[in-house]
Short mmCIF file of C-alpha atoms and ligand atoms in Angstrom, two decimals:
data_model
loop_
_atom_site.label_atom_id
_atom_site.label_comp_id
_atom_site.label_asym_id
_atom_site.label_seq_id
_atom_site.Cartn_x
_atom_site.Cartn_y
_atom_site.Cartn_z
CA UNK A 208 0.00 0.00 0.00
CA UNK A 209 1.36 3.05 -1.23
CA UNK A 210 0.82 6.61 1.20
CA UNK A 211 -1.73 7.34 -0.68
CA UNK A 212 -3.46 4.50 -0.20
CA UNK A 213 -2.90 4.40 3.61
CA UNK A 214 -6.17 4.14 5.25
CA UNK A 215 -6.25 7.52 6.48
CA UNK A 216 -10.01 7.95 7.92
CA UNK A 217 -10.24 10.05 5.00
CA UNK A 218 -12.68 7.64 2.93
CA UNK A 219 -9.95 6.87 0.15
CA UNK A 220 -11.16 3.56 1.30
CA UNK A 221 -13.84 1.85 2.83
CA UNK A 222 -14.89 -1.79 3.85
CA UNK A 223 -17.30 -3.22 1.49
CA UNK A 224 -19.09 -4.88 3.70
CA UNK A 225 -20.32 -1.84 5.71
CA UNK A 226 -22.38 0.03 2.67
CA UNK A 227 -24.44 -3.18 3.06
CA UNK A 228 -24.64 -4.23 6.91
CA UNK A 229 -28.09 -4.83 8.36
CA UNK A 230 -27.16 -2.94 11.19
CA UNK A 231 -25.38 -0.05 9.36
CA UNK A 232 -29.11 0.11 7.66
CA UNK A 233 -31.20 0.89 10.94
CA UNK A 234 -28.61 3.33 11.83
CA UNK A 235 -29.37 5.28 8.74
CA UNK A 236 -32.55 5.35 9.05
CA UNK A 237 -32.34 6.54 12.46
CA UNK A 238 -29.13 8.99 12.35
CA UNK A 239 -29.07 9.74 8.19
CA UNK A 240 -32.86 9.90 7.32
CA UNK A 241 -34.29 10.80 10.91
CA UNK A 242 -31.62 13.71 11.78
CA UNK A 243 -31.14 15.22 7.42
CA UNK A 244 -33.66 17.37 5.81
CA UNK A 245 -35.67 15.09 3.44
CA UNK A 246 -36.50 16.66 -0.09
CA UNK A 247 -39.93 15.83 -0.01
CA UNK A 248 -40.90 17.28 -3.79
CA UNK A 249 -41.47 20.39 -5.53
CA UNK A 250 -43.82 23.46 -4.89
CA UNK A 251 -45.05 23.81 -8.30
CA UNK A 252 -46.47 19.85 -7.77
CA UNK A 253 -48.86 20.94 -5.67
CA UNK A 254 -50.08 24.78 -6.33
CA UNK A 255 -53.50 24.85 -5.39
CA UNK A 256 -54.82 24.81 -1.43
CA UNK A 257 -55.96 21.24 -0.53
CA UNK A 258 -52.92 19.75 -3.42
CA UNK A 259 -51.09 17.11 -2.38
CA UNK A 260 -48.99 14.75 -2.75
CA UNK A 261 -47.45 11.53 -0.89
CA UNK A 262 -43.80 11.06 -0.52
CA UNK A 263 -41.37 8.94 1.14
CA UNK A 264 -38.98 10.17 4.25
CA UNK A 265 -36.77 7.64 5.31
CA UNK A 266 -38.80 4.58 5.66
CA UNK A 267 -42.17 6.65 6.65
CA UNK A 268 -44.42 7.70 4.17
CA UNK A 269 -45.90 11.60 4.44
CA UNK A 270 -48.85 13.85 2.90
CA UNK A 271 -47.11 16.93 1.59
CA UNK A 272 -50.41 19.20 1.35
CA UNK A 273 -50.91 22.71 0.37
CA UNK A 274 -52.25 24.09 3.77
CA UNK A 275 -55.43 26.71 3.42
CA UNK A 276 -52.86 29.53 4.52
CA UNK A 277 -50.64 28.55 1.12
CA UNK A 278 -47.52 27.79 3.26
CA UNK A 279 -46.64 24.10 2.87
CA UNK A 280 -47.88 21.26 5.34
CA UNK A 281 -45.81 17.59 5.74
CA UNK A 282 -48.12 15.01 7.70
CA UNK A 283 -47.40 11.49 8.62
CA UNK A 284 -49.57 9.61 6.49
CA UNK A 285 -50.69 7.38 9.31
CA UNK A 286 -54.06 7.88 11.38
CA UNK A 287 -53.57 9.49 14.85
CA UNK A 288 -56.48 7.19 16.27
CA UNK A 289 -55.04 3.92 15.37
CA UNK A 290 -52.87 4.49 12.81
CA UNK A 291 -54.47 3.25 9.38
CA UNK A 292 -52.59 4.75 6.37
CA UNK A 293 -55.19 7.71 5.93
CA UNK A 294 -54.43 8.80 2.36
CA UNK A 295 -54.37 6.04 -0.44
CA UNK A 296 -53.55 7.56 -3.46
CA UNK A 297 -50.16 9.48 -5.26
CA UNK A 298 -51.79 12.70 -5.35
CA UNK A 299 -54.89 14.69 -5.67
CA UNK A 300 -56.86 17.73 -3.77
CA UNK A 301 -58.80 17.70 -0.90
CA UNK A 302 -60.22 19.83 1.34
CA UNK A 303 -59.83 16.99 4.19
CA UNK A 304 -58.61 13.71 4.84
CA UNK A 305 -61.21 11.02 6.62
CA UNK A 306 -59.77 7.92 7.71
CA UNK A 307 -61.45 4.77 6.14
CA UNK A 308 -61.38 2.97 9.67
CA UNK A 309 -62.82 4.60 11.72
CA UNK A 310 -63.94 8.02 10.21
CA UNK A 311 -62.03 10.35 12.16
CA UNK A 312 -61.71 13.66 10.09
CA UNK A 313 -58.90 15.68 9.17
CA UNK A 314 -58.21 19.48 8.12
CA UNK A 315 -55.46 19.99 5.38
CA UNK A 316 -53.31 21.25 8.21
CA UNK A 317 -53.60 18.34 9.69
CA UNK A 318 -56.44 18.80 12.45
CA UNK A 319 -58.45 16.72 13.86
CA UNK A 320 -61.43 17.70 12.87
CA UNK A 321 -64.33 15.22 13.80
CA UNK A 322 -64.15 11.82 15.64
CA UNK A 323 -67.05 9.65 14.47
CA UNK A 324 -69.52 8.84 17.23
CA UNK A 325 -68.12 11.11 19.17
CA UNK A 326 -70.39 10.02 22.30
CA UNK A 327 -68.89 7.12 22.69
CA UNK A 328 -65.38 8.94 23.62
CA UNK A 329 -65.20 10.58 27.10
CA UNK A 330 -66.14 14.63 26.88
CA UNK A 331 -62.22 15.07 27.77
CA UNK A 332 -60.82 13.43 24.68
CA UNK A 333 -59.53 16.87 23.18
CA UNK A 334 -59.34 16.84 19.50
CA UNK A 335 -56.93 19.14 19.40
CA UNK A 336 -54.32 16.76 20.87
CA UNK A 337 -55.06 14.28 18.49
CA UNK A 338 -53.92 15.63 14.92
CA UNK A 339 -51.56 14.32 12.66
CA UNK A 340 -47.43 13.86 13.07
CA UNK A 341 -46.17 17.43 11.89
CA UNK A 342 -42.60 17.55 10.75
CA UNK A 343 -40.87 20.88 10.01
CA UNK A 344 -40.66 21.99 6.50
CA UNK A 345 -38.55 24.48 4.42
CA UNK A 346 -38.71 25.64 0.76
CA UNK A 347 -36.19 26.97 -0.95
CA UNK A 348 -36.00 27.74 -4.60
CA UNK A 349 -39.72 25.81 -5.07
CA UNK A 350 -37.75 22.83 -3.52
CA UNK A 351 -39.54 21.79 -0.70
CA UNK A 352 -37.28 19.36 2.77
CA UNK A 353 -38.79 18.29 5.32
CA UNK A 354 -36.72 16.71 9.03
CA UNK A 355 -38.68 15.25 11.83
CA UNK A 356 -35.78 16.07 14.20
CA UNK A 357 -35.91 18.68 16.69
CA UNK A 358 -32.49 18.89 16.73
CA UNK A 359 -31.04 19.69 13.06
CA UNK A 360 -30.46 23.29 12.57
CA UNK A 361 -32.31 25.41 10.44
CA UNK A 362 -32.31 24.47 6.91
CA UNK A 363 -30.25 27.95 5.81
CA UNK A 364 -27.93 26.35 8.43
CA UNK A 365 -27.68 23.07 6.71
CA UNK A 366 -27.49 23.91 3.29
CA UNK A 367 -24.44 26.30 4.29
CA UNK A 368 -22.29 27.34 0.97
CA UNK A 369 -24.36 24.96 -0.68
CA UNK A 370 -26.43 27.82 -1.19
CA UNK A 371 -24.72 29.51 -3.71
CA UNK A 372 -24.68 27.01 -5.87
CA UNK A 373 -28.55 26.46 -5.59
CA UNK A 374 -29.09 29.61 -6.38
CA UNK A 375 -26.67 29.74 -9.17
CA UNK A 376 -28.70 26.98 -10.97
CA UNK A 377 -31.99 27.31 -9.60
CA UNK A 378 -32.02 31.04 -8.81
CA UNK A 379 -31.52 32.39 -12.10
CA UNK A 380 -34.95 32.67 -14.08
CA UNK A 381 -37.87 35.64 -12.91
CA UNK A 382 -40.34 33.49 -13.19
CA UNK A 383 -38.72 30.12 -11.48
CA UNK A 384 -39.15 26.87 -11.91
CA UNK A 385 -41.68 24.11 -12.37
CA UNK A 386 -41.95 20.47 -12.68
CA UNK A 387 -43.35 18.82 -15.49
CA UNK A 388 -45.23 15.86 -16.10
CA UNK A 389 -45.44 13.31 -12.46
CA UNK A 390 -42.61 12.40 -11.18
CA UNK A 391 -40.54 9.02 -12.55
CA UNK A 392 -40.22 6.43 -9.91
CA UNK A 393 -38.72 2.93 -10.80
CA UNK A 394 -37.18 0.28 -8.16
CA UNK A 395 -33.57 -1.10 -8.13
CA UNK A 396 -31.68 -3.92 -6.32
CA UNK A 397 -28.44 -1.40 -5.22
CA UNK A 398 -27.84 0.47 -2.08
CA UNK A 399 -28.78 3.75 -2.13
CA UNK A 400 -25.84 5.06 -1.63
CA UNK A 401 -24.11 3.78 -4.85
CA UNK A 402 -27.37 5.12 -6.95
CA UNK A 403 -26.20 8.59 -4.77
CA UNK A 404 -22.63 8.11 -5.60
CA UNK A 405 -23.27 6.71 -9.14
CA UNK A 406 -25.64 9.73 -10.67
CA UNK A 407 -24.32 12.69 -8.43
CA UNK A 408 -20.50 12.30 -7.11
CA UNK A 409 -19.23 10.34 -10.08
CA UNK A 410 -18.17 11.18 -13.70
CA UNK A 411 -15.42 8.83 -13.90
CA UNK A 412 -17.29 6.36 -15.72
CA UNK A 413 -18.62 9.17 -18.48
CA UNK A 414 -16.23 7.65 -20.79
CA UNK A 415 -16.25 4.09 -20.34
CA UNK A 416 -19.36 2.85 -19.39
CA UNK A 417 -21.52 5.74 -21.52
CA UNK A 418 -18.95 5.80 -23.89
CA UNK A 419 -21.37 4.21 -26.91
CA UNK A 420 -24.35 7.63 -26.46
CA UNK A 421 -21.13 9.44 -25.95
CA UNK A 422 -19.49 8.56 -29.13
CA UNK A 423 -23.01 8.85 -30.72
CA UNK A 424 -23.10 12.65 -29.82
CA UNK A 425 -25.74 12.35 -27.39
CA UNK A 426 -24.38 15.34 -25.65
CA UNK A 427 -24.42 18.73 -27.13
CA UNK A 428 -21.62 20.68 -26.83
CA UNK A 429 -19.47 18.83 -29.13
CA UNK A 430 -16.37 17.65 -28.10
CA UNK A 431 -13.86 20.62 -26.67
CA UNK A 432 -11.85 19.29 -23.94
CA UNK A 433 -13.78 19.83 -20.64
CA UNK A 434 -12.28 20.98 -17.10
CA UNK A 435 -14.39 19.73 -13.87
CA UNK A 436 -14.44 22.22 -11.20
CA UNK A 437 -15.70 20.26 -8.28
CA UNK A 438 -17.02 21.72 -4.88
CA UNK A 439 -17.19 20.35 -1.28
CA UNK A 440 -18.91 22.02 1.20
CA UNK A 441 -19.86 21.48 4.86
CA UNK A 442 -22.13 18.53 5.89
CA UNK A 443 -21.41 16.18 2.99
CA UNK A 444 -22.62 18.25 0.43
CA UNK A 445 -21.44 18.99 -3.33
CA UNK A 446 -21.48 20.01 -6.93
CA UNK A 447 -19.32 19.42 -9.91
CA UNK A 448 -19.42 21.73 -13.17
CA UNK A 449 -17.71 20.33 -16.06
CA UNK A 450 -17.21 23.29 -18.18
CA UNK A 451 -16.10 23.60 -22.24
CA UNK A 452 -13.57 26.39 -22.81
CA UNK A 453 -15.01 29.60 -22.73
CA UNK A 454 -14.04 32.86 -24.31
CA UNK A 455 -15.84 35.82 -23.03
CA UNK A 456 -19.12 36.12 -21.59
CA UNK A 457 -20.74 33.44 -20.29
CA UNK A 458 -22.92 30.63 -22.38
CA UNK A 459 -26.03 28.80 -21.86
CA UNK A 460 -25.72 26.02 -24.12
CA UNK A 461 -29.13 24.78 -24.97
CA UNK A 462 -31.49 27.50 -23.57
CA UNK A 463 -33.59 29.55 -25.53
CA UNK A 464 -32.35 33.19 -26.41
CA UNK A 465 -34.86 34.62 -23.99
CA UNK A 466 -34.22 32.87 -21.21
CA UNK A 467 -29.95 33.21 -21.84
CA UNK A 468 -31.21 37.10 -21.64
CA UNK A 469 -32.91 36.04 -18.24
CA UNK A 470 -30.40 34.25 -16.97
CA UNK A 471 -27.58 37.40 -17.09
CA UNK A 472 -30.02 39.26 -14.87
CA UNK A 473 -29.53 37.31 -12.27
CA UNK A 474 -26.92 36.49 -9.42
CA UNK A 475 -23.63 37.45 -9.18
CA UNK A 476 -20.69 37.18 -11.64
CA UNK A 477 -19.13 34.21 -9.72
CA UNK A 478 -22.67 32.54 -9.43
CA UNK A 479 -23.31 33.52 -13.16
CA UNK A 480 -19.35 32.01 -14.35
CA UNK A 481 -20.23 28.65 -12.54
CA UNK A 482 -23.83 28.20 -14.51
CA UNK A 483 -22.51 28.98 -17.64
CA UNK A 484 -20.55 26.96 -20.05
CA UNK A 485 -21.67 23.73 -18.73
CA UNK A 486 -21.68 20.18 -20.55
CA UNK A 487 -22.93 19.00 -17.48
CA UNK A 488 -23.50 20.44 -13.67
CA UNK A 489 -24.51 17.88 -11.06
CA UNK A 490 -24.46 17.91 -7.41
CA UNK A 491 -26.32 16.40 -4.20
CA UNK A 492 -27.32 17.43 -0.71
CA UNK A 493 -26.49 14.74 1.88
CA UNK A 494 -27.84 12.38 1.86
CA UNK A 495 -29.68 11.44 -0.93
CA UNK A 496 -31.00 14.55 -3.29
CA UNK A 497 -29.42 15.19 -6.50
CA UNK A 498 -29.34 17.13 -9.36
CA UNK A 499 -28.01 17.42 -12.83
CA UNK A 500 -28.13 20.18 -15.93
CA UNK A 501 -27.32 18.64 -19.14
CA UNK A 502 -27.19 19.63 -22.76
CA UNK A 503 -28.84 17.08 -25.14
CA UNK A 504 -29.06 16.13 -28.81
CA UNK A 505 -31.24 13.26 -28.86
CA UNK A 506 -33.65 14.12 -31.12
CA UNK A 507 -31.93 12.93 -34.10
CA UNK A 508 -32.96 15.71 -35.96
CA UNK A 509 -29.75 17.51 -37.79
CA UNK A 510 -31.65 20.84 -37.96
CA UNK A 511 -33.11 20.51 -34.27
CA UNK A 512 -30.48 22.58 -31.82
CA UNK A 513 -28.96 21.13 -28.73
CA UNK A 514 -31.17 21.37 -25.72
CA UNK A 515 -30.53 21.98 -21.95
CA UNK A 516 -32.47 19.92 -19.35
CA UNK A 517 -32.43 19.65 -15.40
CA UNK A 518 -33.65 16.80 -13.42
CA UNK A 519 -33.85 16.19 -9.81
CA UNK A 520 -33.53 12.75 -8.31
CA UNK A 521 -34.15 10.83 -5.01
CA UNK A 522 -32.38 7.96 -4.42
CA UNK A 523 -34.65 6.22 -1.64
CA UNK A 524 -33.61 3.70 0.69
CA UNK A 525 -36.13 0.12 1.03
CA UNK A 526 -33.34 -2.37 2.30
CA UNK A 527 -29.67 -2.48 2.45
CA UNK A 528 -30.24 -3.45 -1.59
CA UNK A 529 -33.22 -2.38 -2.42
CA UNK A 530 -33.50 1.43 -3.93
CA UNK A 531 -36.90 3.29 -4.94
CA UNK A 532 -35.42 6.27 -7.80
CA UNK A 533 -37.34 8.98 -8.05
CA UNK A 534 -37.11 11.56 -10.73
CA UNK A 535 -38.63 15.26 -11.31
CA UNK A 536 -38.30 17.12 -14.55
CA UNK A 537 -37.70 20.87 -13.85
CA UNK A 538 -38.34 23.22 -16.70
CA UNK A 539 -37.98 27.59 -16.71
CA UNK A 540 -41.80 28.15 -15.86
CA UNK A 541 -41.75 31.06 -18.91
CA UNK A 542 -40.42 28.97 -21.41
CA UNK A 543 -42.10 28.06 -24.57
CA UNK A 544 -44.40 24.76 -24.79
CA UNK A 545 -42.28 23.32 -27.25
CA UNK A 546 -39.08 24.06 -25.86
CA UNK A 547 -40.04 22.39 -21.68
CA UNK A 548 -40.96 19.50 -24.25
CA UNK A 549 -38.33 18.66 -26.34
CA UNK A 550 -35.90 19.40 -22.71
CA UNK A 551 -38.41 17.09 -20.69
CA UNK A 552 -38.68 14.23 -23.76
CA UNK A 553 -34.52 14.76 -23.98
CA UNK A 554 -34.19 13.45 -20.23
CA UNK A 555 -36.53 10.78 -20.59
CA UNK A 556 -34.51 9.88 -23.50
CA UNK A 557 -31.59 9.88 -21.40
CA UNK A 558 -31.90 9.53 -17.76
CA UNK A 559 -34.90 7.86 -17.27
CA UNK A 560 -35.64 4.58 -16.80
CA UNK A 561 -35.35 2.92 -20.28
CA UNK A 562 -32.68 6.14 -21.40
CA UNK A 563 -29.44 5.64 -23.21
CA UNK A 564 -27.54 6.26 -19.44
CA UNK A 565 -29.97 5.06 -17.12
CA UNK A 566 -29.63 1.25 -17.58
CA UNK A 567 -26.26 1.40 -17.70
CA UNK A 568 -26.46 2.76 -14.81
CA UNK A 569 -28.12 0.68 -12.90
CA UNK A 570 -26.98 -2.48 -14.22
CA UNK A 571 -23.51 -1.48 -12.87
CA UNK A 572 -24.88 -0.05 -9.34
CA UNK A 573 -26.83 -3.47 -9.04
CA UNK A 574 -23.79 -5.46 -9.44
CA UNK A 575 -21.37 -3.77 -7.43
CA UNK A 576 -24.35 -4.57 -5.08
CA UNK A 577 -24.49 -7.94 -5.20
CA UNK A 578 -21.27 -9.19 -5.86
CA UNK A 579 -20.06 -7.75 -2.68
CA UNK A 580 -22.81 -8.66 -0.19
CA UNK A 581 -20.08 -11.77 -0.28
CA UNK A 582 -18.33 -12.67 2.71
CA UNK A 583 -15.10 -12.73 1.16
CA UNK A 584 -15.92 -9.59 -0.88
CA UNK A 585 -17.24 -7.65 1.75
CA UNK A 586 -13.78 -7.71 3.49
CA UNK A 587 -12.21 -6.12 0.28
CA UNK A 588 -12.14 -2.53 0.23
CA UNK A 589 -13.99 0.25 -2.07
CA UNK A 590 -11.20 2.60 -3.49
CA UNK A 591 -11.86 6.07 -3.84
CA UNK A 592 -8.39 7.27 -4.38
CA UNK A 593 -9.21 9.68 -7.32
CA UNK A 594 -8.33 13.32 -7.17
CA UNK A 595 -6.39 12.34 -4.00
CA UNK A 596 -3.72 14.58 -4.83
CA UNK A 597 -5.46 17.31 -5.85
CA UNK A 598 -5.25 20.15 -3.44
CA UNK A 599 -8.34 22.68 -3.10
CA UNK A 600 -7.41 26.25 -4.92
CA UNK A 601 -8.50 29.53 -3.10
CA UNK A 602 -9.35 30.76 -6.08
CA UNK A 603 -10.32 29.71 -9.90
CA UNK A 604 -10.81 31.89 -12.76
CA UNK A 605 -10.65 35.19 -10.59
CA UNK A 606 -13.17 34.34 -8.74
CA UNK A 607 -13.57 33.21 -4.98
CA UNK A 608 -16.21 30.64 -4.50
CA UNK A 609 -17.54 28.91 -1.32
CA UNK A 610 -16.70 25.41 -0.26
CA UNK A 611 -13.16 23.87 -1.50
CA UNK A 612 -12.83 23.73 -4.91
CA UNK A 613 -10.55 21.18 -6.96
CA UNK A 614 -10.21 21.76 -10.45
CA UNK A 615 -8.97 18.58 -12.71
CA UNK A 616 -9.93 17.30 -16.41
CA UNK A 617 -13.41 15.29 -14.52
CA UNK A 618 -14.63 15.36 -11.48
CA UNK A 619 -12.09 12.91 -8.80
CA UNK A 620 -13.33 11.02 -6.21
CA UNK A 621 -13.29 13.92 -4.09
CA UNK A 622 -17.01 14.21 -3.81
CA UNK A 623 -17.36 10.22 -2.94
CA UNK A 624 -14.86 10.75 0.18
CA UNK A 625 -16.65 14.15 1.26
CA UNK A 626 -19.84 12.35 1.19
CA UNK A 627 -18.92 8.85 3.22
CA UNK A 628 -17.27 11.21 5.55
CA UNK A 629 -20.38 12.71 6.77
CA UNK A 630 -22.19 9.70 6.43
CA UNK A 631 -19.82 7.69 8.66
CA UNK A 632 -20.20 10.64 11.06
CA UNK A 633 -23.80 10.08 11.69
CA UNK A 634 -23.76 6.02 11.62
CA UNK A 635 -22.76 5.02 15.31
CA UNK A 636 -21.38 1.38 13.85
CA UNK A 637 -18.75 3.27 11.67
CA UNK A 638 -17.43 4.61 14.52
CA UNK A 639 -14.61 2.57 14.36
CA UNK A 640 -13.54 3.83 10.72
CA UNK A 641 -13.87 7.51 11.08
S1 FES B 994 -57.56 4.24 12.70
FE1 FES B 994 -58.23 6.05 11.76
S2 FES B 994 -60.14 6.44 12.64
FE2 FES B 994 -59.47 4.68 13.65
FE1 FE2 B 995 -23.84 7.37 -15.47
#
């Protein structure tokens, strides 16, 4: 073992066996999922009072409801009498929810409303004791997190330098964002984490294991030699933009001219030099929501231009290998019809389910995950050794950004080690390879 290779409670390495332990599981649901702020979907889903939608957090399931006051309401989707599942469908509107059991009644805020033969409670029974689970929500950008815990900071808090980057890509258009279509969900037999480190933390593998859509010209920016300027900032999060070589003021590839126009109204020339010139911008809050910006040419079409498309993904944990993906299509809410969807049809083309990437993908994520749920496997080591020598620069371009920043031809491992470093943190059975 070379220095480098040294295990140096850095994460260049990590026992195979622990991304897949039983016991490592619980303690992720209890110390990753039950202590993080969930991303529980996206404002625009639900933009009428009495919308909702049910989501996942952790392994609980939760109403995410557009309350009669417009603010934002995440309720466990579990009856506070006896706890029947109390709403049975994806999505909808309602102006209450009555449980099928036993009838109690429910406001969109979650309040009790009305117990069903009410006489045959005591008069003390106080309905307003008796709503639904509440967990504390924050929006940011249209993207909605909710946390159960009393105990993580506020979400500002936790998203930290993060933020600039957010509002880099997200921040940028006057009239904001929107999802399109329902969201993608398909199930795989991987650890979440490797779906996580897979889609968000590696490029690595752009070249080899995409290489056929590559070669094919499935991305549009042609074929200029790219530099990856990758980000880690505190609490596990991070973002990699692989940029072309720019000359002078800053490109959108694949937007529309009015929206490019848009776009250089907003944030500030750092932000506005890190969201332009991108083949492809990715990144992930810990633990497990990413997203991506990609220009596409997948329509086959010679005279049809290149176009930009940005995705959000959940990577959501069922059993140490067993992943739920979800996937949201975000589109500039003032863009033309045609435009949101040729960008949404290019990412179903791409990084959906049946996509040129996608199964790729996944077949690799589901063998790394069960070839090394072997005993003799899991004692070999994960190597994440890229990029180890890469020291973070101060500075890049003239400009000072948050978070380190490591500049190389593609994104190292960096973001891999940054991100089992925080989860390791959190998992009290790890505790022995912090
Ligand atoms: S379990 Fe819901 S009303 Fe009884
Ligand atoms: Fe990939």
């Amino acid at each position: 073992m070379t220095s480098t290779e040294q295990r140096t409670n850095d994460f260049r390495r990590l026992r195979r066996r622990n991304i897949f332990d039983p016991q490592v599981y619980d303690e992720e649901l209890r110390h990753v999922f039950g202590e993080s702020w969930l991303f529980v979907g996206h404002e625009s889903e639900i933009p009428d009072v009495g919308d909702f939608v049910v989501r996942p957090m952790g392994d609980d399931e939760v109403i995410v409801c557009r309350s009669k006051g417009g603010d934002v309401r995440v309720m466990l989707n579990s009856c506070a009498h006896r706890g029947t599942q109390l709403c049975r469908t994806d999505s909808g509107s309602a102006t209450n929810f009555r449980c099928m059991y036993h009838g109690w009644v429910y406001d969109t805020d979650g309040n009790l409303r009305g117990i069903r033969n009410r006489r045959l409670f005591p008069p003390e029974v106080d309905v307003s004791r008796h709503g639904l689970s509440t967990a504390r929500v924050a929006s940011y950008l249209g993207l909605v997190f909710a946390t159960w815990s009393a105990d993580v900071p506020e979400f500002s808090e936790w998203l930290g330098d993060m933020a600039f980057y957010l509002d880099a890509m997200l921040g940028r258009c006057s009239a904001g964002w929107e999802a399109v279509g329902e969201p993608l969900r398909w199930r795989t037999r991987c650890n979440w984490k490797l779906s996580v480190e897979n889609f968000a933390l590696d490029s690595l593998h752009l070249d080899t294991l995409h290489a056929n859509p590559i070669k094919l010209g499935v991305f549009g920016t042609g074929d200029a030699n790219p530099t990856s300027y990758t980000v880690v900032t505190a609490g596990g999060h991070g973002v990699t933009a692989t940029k072309v070589p720019s000359t002078g003021e800053p490109v959108y590839p694949g937007y529309p001219p009015a929206l490019v126009e848009d776009f250089g109204r907003h944030g500030s020339p750092a932000q506005q030099w890190f969201a332009s010139n991108n083949v492809v911008c990715k990144g992930n809050l810990f633990p497990n929501f990413s997203f991506i910006e990609l220009v596409h040419d997948t329509t086959g079409d010679p005279d049809a231009p290149p176009v930009a498309a940005f995705m959000l993904r959940m990577a959501q944990p069922v059993g140490p290998t067993e992943t739920n993906i979800w996937m949201w299509i975000l589109v500039p809410r003032d863009a033309e019809p045609r435009w949101k969807r040729l960008s949404q049809e290019s990412l179903v083309r791409t990084l959906g389910v049946s996509g040129t990437f996608e199964p790729d993908d996944l077949a690799n994520a589901v063998s790394v995950s069960t070839v090394n749920v072997g005993t003799r496997a899991g004692e070999n080591d994960f190597l994440f050794l890229g990029g180890a020598h890469v020291q973070p620069q101060a500075e890049v371009e003239g400009f000072r950004l948050p978070g380190r920043v490591h500049v190389a031809p593609l994104n190292t491992e960096v973001l891999q080690r940054a991100f089992l470093r925080e989860w390791a943190h959190r998992v009290p059975a790890m505790a022995g390879e912090r």
